[in-house]
Amino acid sequence: MVSTRALSLLLVALLFSVQVVQNKAGWGVTYTTAKICASNGSTVEMKCTYTYPAGYTVTEEFWCFENNENLKGNLDYKDRIQYNCTEKSCTMKMADLKWTDSREYRFRFITDKTEGKYTGVPGITLSITALQVEVTKIRVNESCTKAELKCKSSCTGDVSYVWLKNGKEVTEENPYITSLQFNDSICCALKGQGKYCSASLYAPKLPSVSVSPSAEIVEGSSVTLTCSSDANPAANYTWYKEGGQTPLSITKQLSFPSIQSSDSGVYNCTAQNELGIRKSKHLLINVKYAPKLPSVSVSPSAEIVEGSSVTLTCSSDANPAANYTWYKEGLFLAWAPDGVHHFTSISPENRGNYSCKSENQYGQINSSPVFINVQYPPKLPSVSVSPSAEIVEGRSVTLTCSSDANPAANYTWYKEDEPLPVGPEGVHHFTSISSEDRGNYFCKSENQYGQINSSPVFINVQYAPKLPSVSVSPSAEIVEGSSVTLTCSSDANPAANYTWYKEDEDSAKASGHNFIIDKFSPAHSGAYQCKVQNKLGFHSLTFLLAVVRLSGNDTEMWKVIAGTAIAILLVVVLIWILFSIWKKEIPRKLPEPTKSPGTSAQKQPVEQNCNLHYASIQFSKKQTDPLYSNIKSKKHKEEEENKIQYAAVKVASVSVAPSNRNQETEEDPATLYSSINKALQKYMNQN
Ligand SMILES: *[C@@H]1O[C@H](CO)[C@@H](O)[C@H](O)[C@H]1NC(C)=O
Ligand SMILES: *[C@@H]1O[C@H](CO)[C@@H](O)[C@H](O)[C@H]1NC(C)=O
Ligand SMILES: *[C@@H]1O[C@H](CO)[C@@H](O)[C@H](O)[C@H]1NC(C)=O
Ligand SMILES: *[C@@H]1O[C@H](CO)[C@@H](O)[C@H](O)[C@H]1NC(C)=O
Ligand SMILES: *[C@@H]1O[C@H](CO)[C@@H](O)[C@H](O)[C@H]1NC(C)=O
Ligand SMILES: *[C@@H]1O[C@H](CO)[C@@H](O)[C@H](O)[C@H]1NC(C)=O
Ligand SMILES: *[C@@H]1O[C@H](CO)[C@@H](O)[C@H](O)[C@H]1NC(C)=O
Ligand SMILES: *[C@@H]1O[C@H](CO)[C@@H](O)[C@H](O)[C@H]1NC(C)=O
Ligand SMILES: *[C@@H]1O[C@H](CO)[C@@H](O)[C@H](O)[C@H]1NC(C)=O
Ligand SMILES: *[C@@H]1O[C@H](CO)[C@@H](O)[C@H](O)[C@H]1NC(C)=O
């Protein structure tokens, strides 16, 4: 029995380097091992056998500290230990190993006899160790990583390790040379404790990126980007911005104390440790900000012609996108969410300065104005005549044409379709209008887009009666007692009235165009006067009516010869109306009255120095003139010449210079008449 026991003890000693504790004869505790190295958190078993002499009965058996304190009585241990004790053998399982569990543990048993107590000394020394993987060699390339790894612990003596790749035991060799994929994780454990592996080594996992604050990023605020990746050993980090190859930052966090709109963009980061490098997904940084100065464009950009389609576009850099408002001359025109304002058919009223406002919740800004110049053909011209009142011959008259057009029109004035000389800016000017200028006028307005004529305007030039003429009817021989008609005609506007006077008779003989002598007799011979008058003035024509008896005939036949070639013109223009108008309107332009000595102090408003004209009473050289032809048939050329000479003399002697407008200027030409009578006598004597 003893020898068997001794043999077994020897075997135990050989196999397990058993510690035999036997102080007293027959008493002893044999532990299966003296030292145990275990990982934190793992579970170990401590085993022993014990002996005692016969005659004792074991009453108590337990594991204890060096001071024999029972572990069961220790709060820190009692729940973690478990005994499996049979006769003369006792195993203690200790779970959830902690660093503080590193110490010596002993087995003790107590018997029914007082001296029968025994503790196996020395006990088992427990060491709690940490395991660590050391990378002794590494080569990282894009496709794989090759590494030489070493497992390390604080255990002394021969320790066996096991390697776990992605949780599976792969080998016990140490160091361990292996290829690692980007997602492999590797750890080592004490052999038999694979569950309690070292911290795993692995390349960085996909880095996650985050922005703080996570809400809207407003220009000027402080923003931090963070890159983080699970990696062992811990990764280092590098931040990049799209388009830039150089790192922005080699820190985990990228900070913008005051972010700008230019900081907007796509960012990424990389996480790198010894086992590899990993790139994050993109991070879009969208700084929001107030609109930048808008730009305005006009389409088409060339000349804008009335009726064309025009588009104004306002655009402005803003985040979030701005909305737009259009203004014309600073006044609200339209909302334009997309910045576009469209004219389907632009009109001249749309001409002007336009600007737009760009706005989002962070601010607003106005564009500089853009000028829209709408071009169009001339509109119907308006014409004006100055003075607008009655137009009197001799006065200055201005015709003005004006028409709305862009670009400005040029103008041409026409009289009855005949163009007039071009004046400046649609003006046609008559320095002194004459009766020939009477007629219909219009103007044409023209630019490169078209032309248009004004409606016609009638210029009615008024004038004092022109030189009258007198004719006699019948022109043939007249039987005494028959009727003779004298006709006086004068061009005048407005039409003149006619008054007939006879020499030495105060009252008018007749009025109207014609003066009819009912029962003609030679006694009707004498000086007559036809006065033609309108409101602008009058002409008086004085002529002689001579009765010539036709010879060689018993019948009393007479020939009436009017005028005997003398016409006395008294032209006095009395223009009361014009006078008053002129006096009112252009007093400074009144001609200075000629102040000759002895003239009346009273001013003569219109002192028309009327030259006397030869009377043209049917002595004009018209063949159709019955009187003239009659005269010509009976008279010699000489007589005619005399007559003309005479008339010339007479005319020269007559001067009409009315110095007093109140006094009828038809001065009694008594001397003249007497001269004429003499001439008449001479003339008749010659016959
Ligand atoms: C030891 O293991 C325990 C439980 O497994 C764990 O909580 C503790 O962090 C570990 N301590 C060390 C230093 O590894
Ligand atoms: C106790 O130990 C014996 C032998 O050593 C073993 O057969 C038995 O299964 C163990 N019991 C427990 C609960 O561990
Ligand atoms: C990466 O390493 C492996 C193993 O050493 C090698 O076969 C491969 O050619 C290398 N690839 C590159 C791109 O260097
Ligand atoms: C590693 O990635 C490969 C594919 O890329 C996959 O097949 C494999 O299961 C992954 N291994 C682990 C441990 O996730
Ligand atoms: C991501 O980072 C790499 C550098 O690792 C860089 O070349 C690439 O342009 C970045 N991509 C983007 C979208 O920022
Ligand atoms: C990051 O870590 C790797 C591996 O340890 C090293 O090669 C690299 O130089 C480090 N990069 C920086 C920027 O520190
Ligand atoms: C447009 O603006 C310009 C410059 O301010 C100004 O001279 C011009 O008169 C404006 N045009 C109109 C039609 O208001
Ligand atoms: C334009 O944007 C501003 C700021 O966001 C808002 O107050 C306004 O109502 C918007 N106007 C329109 C017409 O959408
Ligand atoms: C008036 O304008 C038209 C069109 O621009 C041009 O053809 C014409 O020569 C101009 N006339 C004058 C007198 O300037
Ligand atoms: C002739 O006309 C003038 C001016 O209109 C007027 O003053 C005059 O009385 C008229 N004479 C006759 C006879 O109608």
GROMACS .gro file of N, CA, C and O and ligand atoms in nm, residues 329 351-353 369 371, ligand 7:
model
   38
  329GLU      N    1  -3.753  10.025  -6.249
  329GLU     CA    2  -3.734  10.158  -6.194
  329GLU      C    3  -3.756  10.154  -6.042
  329GLU      O    4  -3.820  10.241  -5.986
  351ARG      N    5  -3.968   9.980  -7.181
  351ARG     CA    6  -3.835  10.039  -7.180
  351ARG      C    7  -3.803  10.088  -7.039
  351ARG      O    8  -3.890  10.141  -6.971
  352GLY      N    9  -3.682  10.067  -6.995
  352GLY     CA   10  -3.646  10.119  -6.863
  352GLY      C   11  -3.536  10.037  -6.798
  352GLY      O   12  -3.479   9.947  -6.858
  353ASN      N   13  -3.510  10.071  -6.672
  353ASN     CA   14  -3.405  10.005  -6.595
  353ASN      C   15  -3.467   9.894  -6.510
  353ASN      O   16  -3.560   9.919  -6.435
  369PRO      N   17  -2.861   9.762  -6.199
  369PRO     CA   18  -2.969   9.770  -6.297
  369PRO      C   19  -2.919   9.743  -6.439
  369PRO      O   20  -2.802   9.765  -6.469
  371PHE      N   21  -3.042   9.820  -6.842
  371PHE     CA   22  -3.133   9.907  -6.917
  371PHE      C   23  -3.187   9.834  -7.039
  371PHE      O   24  -3.110   9.781  -7.119
  694LIG     C1   25  -3.176  10.415  -6.629
  694LIG     O1   26  -3.070  10.438  -6.540
  694LIG     C2   27  -2.977  10.532  -6.586
  694LIG     C3   28  -2.862  10.534  -6.489
  694LIG     O2   29  -2.907  10.539  -6.358
  694LIG     C4   30  -3.045  10.668  -6.598
  694LIG     O3   31  -2.954  10.761  -6.646
  694LIG     C5   32  -3.159  10.655  -6.695
  694LIG     O4   33  -3.230  10.774  -6.701
  694LIG     C6   34  -3.252  10.545  -6.654
  694LIG     N1   35  -3.347  10.524  -6.759
  694LIG     C7   36  -3.477  10.527  -6.739
  694LIG     C8   37  -3.563  10.507  -6.856
  694LIG     O5   38  -3.521  10.547  -6.628
   0.00000   0.00000   0.00000
